[in-house]
XYZ file of C-alpha atoms in Angstrom:
398
model
C 62.835 141.094 -31.407
C 65.463 143.646 -31.353
C 66.151 145.548 -28.623
C 64.675 148.437 -29.938
C 60.999 146.124 -30.312
C 62.045 144.771 -26.558
C 62.243 148.641 -24.846
C 59.557 149.936 -26.921
C 56.948 146.581 -24.951
C 58.634 147.243 -21.874
C 57.448 151.136 -22.412
C 53.708 150.091 -23.386
C 53.109 148.104 -20.101
C 54.478 150.912 -17.828
C 52.441 153.178 -19.754
C 49.093 151.432 -19.753
C 49.914 151.373 -15.797
C 51.209 154.441 -15.195
C 47.373 155.510 -16.373
C 45.971 153.253 -14.253
C 47.943 154.529 -11.380
C 46.537 158.341 -13.084
C 42.959 157.259 -12.061
C 43.575 155.275 -8.858
C 42.962 151.868 -10.453
C 46.254 150.648 -9.257
C 48.685 152.010 -6.370
C 52.271 152.988 -8.050
C 54.938 152.055 -5.774
C 56.440 154.422 -3.965
C 60.151 155.205 -3.969
C 60.416 157.194 -0.218
C 58.219 155.789 2.534
C 56.939 158.394 4.302
C 56.067 156.742 7.461
C 55.431 158.371 10.782
C 56.560 156.543 13.413
C 54.930 156.693 16.181
C 53.407 153.759 16.477
C 53.859 152.263 19.940
C 54.072 148.374 20.531
C 51.451 147.260 17.190
C 54.572 148.309 14.802
C 54.933 144.526 14.049
C 50.864 144.650 12.712
C 52.042 147.973 10.991
C 54.569 146.328 9.054
C 52.784 143.364 8.250
C 50.081 145.742 6.891
C 52.912 147.811 4.697
C 53.882 144.006 3.466
C 50.143 143.040 2.790
C 49.913 146.381 0.888
C 52.894 145.619 -1.651
C 51.320 141.857 -2.495
C 48.102 143.856 -3.479
C 49.609 146.231 -5.366
C 51.829 143.062 -8.014
C 48.093 142.065 -7.669
C 46.696 144.996 -9.467
C 48.904 144.928 -11.670
C 48.366 142.059 -13.502
C 44.838 142.521 -13.069
C 44.628 145.448 -14.725
C 46.558 144.172 -17.640
C 44.113 141.301 -17.881
C 41.375 143.768 -18.063
C 42.965 145.162 -21.423
C 42.996 142.055 -22.953
C 46.610 141.490 -22.048
C 46.879 137.589 -20.856
C 50.413 136.809 -21.585
C 53.202 139.052 -21.180
C 57.244 138.742 -22.685
C 59.761 138.640 -20.917
C 60.820 142.252 -20.534
C 57.431 143.335 -19.930
C 57.745 140.643 -16.999
C 60.682 142.623 -15.713
C 58.557 145.833 -15.850
C 56.377 144.148 -13.518
C 59.087 143.314 -11.043
C 60.750 146.582 -10.726
C 57.624 147.965 -9.417
C 57.281 145.115 -7.485
C 61.148 145.647 -6.413
C 60.357 149.251 -5.092
C 57.715 147.773 -3.222
C 59.485 145.351 -1.657
C 61.801 148.209 -0.532
C 59.192 150.370 0.548
C 58.383 147.456 3.270
C 61.877 146.558 4.318
C 62.673 150.039 5.290
C 59.199 150.327 7.515
C 60.622 146.923 9.071
C 64.291 148.489 9.877
C 62.664 151.441 11.296
C 60.718 149.216 13.302
C 64.124 147.496 14.611
C 65.991 150.770 14.877
C 63.091 152.031 17.019
C 62.861 148.683 19.209
C 66.512 148.519 19.900
C 65.991 152.515 21.505
C 63.534 151.334 24.308
C 64.436 150.197 27.619
C 64.526 146.108 27.559
C 62.813 144.820 30.905
C 64.576 142.176 33.133
C 63.004 139.394 32.515
C 62.216 138.933 36.460
C 60.711 141.902 36.245
C 56.673 142.044 37.485
C 54.686 143.692 34.565
C 52.592 146.383 35.016
C 48.491 144.952 34.569
C 50.224 141.388 35.558
C 47.315 140.613 37.482
C 44.476 141.066 35.048
C 47.036 138.671 32.400
C 47.561 135.755 35.132
C 43.701 135.545 35.569
C 42.585 135.488 32.203
C 45.187 133.182 31.097
C 43.555 131.238 34.533
C 40.302 131.241 33.424
C 41.261 130.444 29.804
C 43.029 127.510 30.801
C 39.539 125.854 32.662
C 37.771 126.035 29.513
C 34.399 126.976 30.680
C 32.377 129.601 29.962
C 33.352 133.284 31.858
C 32.631 136.451 32.116
C 34.662 139.504 32.748
C 32.979 142.836 35.253
C 34.934 145.595 34.694
C 33.169 147.423 37.950
C 33.320 144.472 40.116
C 32.826 145.765 44.047
C 32.938 143.916 47.468
C 32.562 145.262 50.607
C 32.507 143.744 54.470
C 31.465 145.773 57.884
C 33.584 145.472 61.024
C 32.331 145.451 64.436
C 34.757 148.001 66.665
C 33.662 147.072 70.325
C 34.321 150.471 72.525
C 34.024 149.338 76.059
C 33.154 152.134 78.748
C 35.190 152.284 81.560
C 35.281 154.698 84.614
C 32.438 156.463 86.580
C 29.076 157.670 86.099
C 30.637 160.799 86.547
C 33.329 160.430 84.348
C 33.778 157.726 81.666
C 36.119 157.098 78.288
C 35.418 154.412 75.915
C 38.555 152.153 75.291
C 39.065 150.640 71.801
C 41.732 147.948 72.909
C 44.916 147.105 70.712
C 44.121 144.396 68.120
C 42.833 143.110 64.914
C 39.851 143.742 62.953
C 38.843 141.727 60.326
C 36.674 142.098 57.042
C 35.664 139.104 55.106
C 35.929 135.846 57.148
C 31.861 136.272 56.833
C 29.095 135.314 54.067
C 26.137 136.556 53.628
C 23.987 133.953 55.818
C 26.880 133.121 58.312
C 26.328 133.412 62.007
C 27.689 136.092 64.260
C 26.176 138.324 67.303
C 26.498 141.767 67.697
C 28.244 143.115 70.535
C 29.019 139.808 72.115
C 25.584 138.822 73.279
C 23.002 139.806 70.685
C 22.560 136.794 68.205
C 22.144 137.887 64.752
C 23.126 136.827 61.008
C 25.111 138.128 58.149
C 22.937 139.690 56.277
C 23.360 142.176 52.749
C 23.554 145.041 55.232
C 26.793 143.910 56.068
C 28.598 142.277 53.859
C 27.871 141.915 49.429
C 30.587 138.510 49.552
C 28.958 135.292 48.931
C 29.982 131.502 48.717
C 28.097 129.965 45.990
C 31.288 127.662 45.070
C 30.782 126.277 48.570
C 27.635 123.998 46.692
C 28.562 124.544 42.926
C 31.969 125.486 40.473
C 30.288 128.611 39.675
C 33.241 130.302 41.807
C 34.600 134.139 41.430
C 38.321 135.027 41.599
C 38.482 139.398 42.350
C 41.354 141.662 41.199
C 41.148 144.684 44.161
C 42.745 147.703 42.595
C 41.287 151.093 44.477
C 39.786 150.858 48.002
C 37.300 153.594 50.341
C 36.653 152.829 53.550
C 32.833 154.909 55.590
C 31.096 154.676 58.997
C 28.546 151.609 59.002
C 26.784 152.718 62.490
C 26.214 152.193 65.840
C 24.683 150.170 68.641
C 25.098 151.065 72.612
C 24.195 148.139 75.091
C 23.135 149.442 78.872
C 23.554 147.229 81.968
C 20.038 145.438 81.637
C 19.355 145.878 85.590
C 20.276 149.087 85.098
C 17.635 150.367 82.976
C 14.886 147.984 83.753
C 12.009 149.818 85.081
C 12.706 153.476 84.289
C 8.997 154.544 83.065
C 10.882 156.703 79.983
C 12.194 154.247 78.036
C 9.520 152.338 77.369
C 9.837 150.173 73.850
C 13.538 152.132 73.445
C 15.126 148.949 76.243
C 15.238 146.443 72.899
C 17.189 148.980 71.413
C 19.077 149.696 74.698
C 20.642 146.268 74.905
C 22.138 146.433 71.477
C 19.397 145.016 70.014
C 19.257 148.149 67.197
C 20.934 149.999 64.972
C 21.737 154.241 66.237
C 21.975 157.289 64.726
C 21.551 159.663 67.706
C 23.356 163.137 67.540
C 20.963 164.612 69.809
C 22.257 162.073 72.931
C 19.130 161.159 73.500
C 20.818 157.676 73.960
C 24.578 158.198 73.227
C 26.740 160.622 75.023
C 26.838 163.936 72.496
C 30.686 163.602 72.654
C 30.555 160.808 69.893
C 29.205 163.641 67.546
C 30.294 166.732 66.455
C 28.260 169.543 67.488
C 27.987 171.772 63.689
C 28.932 169.073 61.575
C 27.603 165.615 62.808
C 30.807 164.075 61.856
C 31.355 161.033 64.148
C 33.976 161.060 66.122
C 35.243 157.831 67.303
C 35.207 157.022 63.874
C 37.505 159.959 63.546
C 39.458 158.521 66.079
C 39.349 155.173 64.806
C 40.791 155.924 61.349
C 44.088 158.734 62.832
C 45.238 155.290 65.018
C 44.761 152.231 62.787
C 46.242 151.121 59.670
C 44.567 148.355 57.388
C 46.365 144.690 56.253
C 45.587 142.755 53.163
C 45.828 138.777 54.294
C 45.858 135.432 52.129
C 45.881 132.198 54.186
C 46.304 129.018 52.243
C 45.277 125.782 54.522
C 46.651 122.091 53.473
C 46.445 118.912 54.281
C 45.961 118.199 57.752
C 45.923 122.534 58.659
C 49.471 122.569 57.242
C 50.005 125.908 54.461
C 51.013 129.390 54.195
C 50.154 132.863 55.385
C 50.908 135.958 54.017
C 50.382 139.866 55.210
C 50.710 143.284 53.075
C 50.456 146.462 54.931
C 47.909 148.782 52.406
C 47.843 151.808 54.379
C 47.245 153.951 57.401
C 43.427 154.459 57.640
C 43.572 157.898 57.551
C 44.544 157.936 53.753
C 41.824 155.490 52.984
C 39.030 157.803 51.488
C 35.350 157.564 53.258
C 33.136 157.094 50.452
C 31.238 160.156 51.333
C 33.834 162.834 50.896
C 33.278 164.483 47.558
C 37.420 165.879 47.041
C 39.112 164.267 44.421
C 42.630 164.838 45.861
C 43.713 161.416 46.289
C 43.038 160.224 43.153
C 42.398 161.753 39.187
C 39.998 160.315 37.247
C 36.691 161.400 39.216
C 36.473 158.962 41.746
C 37.972 159.540 45.737
C 39.631 155.892 46.108
C 43.046 154.959 47.241
C 44.684 152.722 44.106
C 46.435 149.170 45.596
C 49.075 147.879 43.868
C 48.817 145.046 41.590
C 48.204 141.624 42.068
C 45.986 141.614 44.862
C 43.588 138.775 44.318
C 40.745 137.059 46.756
C 38.310 134.181 45.385
C 35.179 133.015 46.729
C 36.858 129.609 46.959
C 39.818 129.400 48.701
C 39.915 125.609 49.300
C 40.399 125.089 46.049
C 42.291 127.786 45.012
C 46.176 129.017 44.467
C 45.700 132.573 46.309
C 43.888 131.126 49.570
C 41.859 132.958 51.809
C 41.342 136.166 51.418
C 40.682 138.930 55.175
C 41.896 142.172 55.413
C 41.835 143.504 58.968
C 42.278 147.337 60.894
C 44.876 146.965 63.408
C 45.130 148.661 66.700
C 48.914 148.913 68.574
C 47.707 150.565 71.028
C 44.230 151.212 72.814
C 42.394 154.764 71.801
C 40.649 156.099 74.428
C 37.614 158.293 74.082
C 36.303 160.721 77.125
C 32.957 160.833 77.719
C 30.024 161.864 79.761
C 27.411 159.942 80.668
C 23.907 161.092 80.731
C 20.408 160.324 82.400
C 18.183 158.106 80.070
C 15.349 158.696 82.749
C 16.346 157.412 86.556
C 17.350 160.890 87.813
C 21.255 160.280 87.575
C 23.650 160.001 84.373
C 24.377 156.235 83.505
C 26.985 155.123 81.490
C 26.141 152.269 78.755
C 28.919 149.074 79.005
C 29.970 149.676 75.436
C 29.278 150.660 72.513
C 30.189 149.593 69.148
C 31.028 150.573 66.445
C 30.736 149.903 62.494
C 32.928 150.461 59.678
C 32.768 149.193 56.110
C 35.825 148.653 53.816
C 34.963 148.615 49.810
C 37.058 146.373 47.184
C 36.659 148.040 43.741
C 37.928 146.104 40.934
C 37.478 143.428 38.446
C 36.095 139.725 38.974
C 36.286 136.959 37.039
C 33.718 134.395 37.288
C 31.743 131.354 35.612
C 29.250 132.585 33.478
C 26.662 130.391 34.747
C 27.100 132.841 38.131
C 25.069 135.716 36.245
C 22.749 133.537 35.856
C 21.626 132.854 38.900
C 22.113 129.131 37.710
C 23.710 126.278 41.264
């Protein structure tokens, strides 16, 4: 074939493909691709997509010629197809260069830096390694109530409640565990006091919980008077068990509780406010090994006054529409601490000094004021986060 003949064959192929490009049957190669360089972590996926698109374009050229009866091509016609393929390859190469240039301009994190979101990533990897079906609940929620015993001191004319310095624990008991109210009234942990359950004590349906935020609220009051002092007062009657610590009280009228506990106009529990102004909150993990040896870890979360009360409607401390206090990433507790690398989780209010709250004793019907032996203030801590658990746990299987 002469030179003019070779050029003519090449031009015929290009003319065919120009028409199919115009009709949308094939994709014309672009010499100067105009990519929007705003992609983020998925840039590598963008490059792969461009390369696949280039390959599809080359295949489309060949199929277009086949549909027009061209089942064989000459060397010059092959060179025409190669020219189109070369332009497509250059486009993919430019995109790859753009990605590389962009990456070199990013901040390079040191290898020992803990990345944001590492807590969730670690738990996903842990449950993946188990090889058993698991689920992730984004709306995880746990709560626990602790008892703050306020001992009444002084006389029937001048008295005060004292909250002793010390540690007051959350999540140290689960539903069904034994407990006492005000040191004398036997009781049992119910779902009114906590939703922490440990089915993994008897099954493998364990759970890991990644804490994201916390809230706090008052959870009730109890009062205990001296049984010898209230015995025989006619006005008390059936209320006697309540006055001995056997029932919950909401008494802003001052029938059984000193009126100073509640604000006159708002009804706010001022004893609870005094606690929030004086205490700090800690998280703690205790990992026991064989023979009782192990490690313990304790971290300061925040002052109690900075932990939003669940009943407060303001959104000042957070964006996103919920009054919660975010906590650092990686705080995890499990309901199977004996077989977990995290250890047993508890939270605690710590008072470094006594809190004194003056009150005026009230007349319960005997004709003279009477001070209680003690008052129980109950506080609930709520943890919000992400729960990882075995599939059978959701099915209620044991």
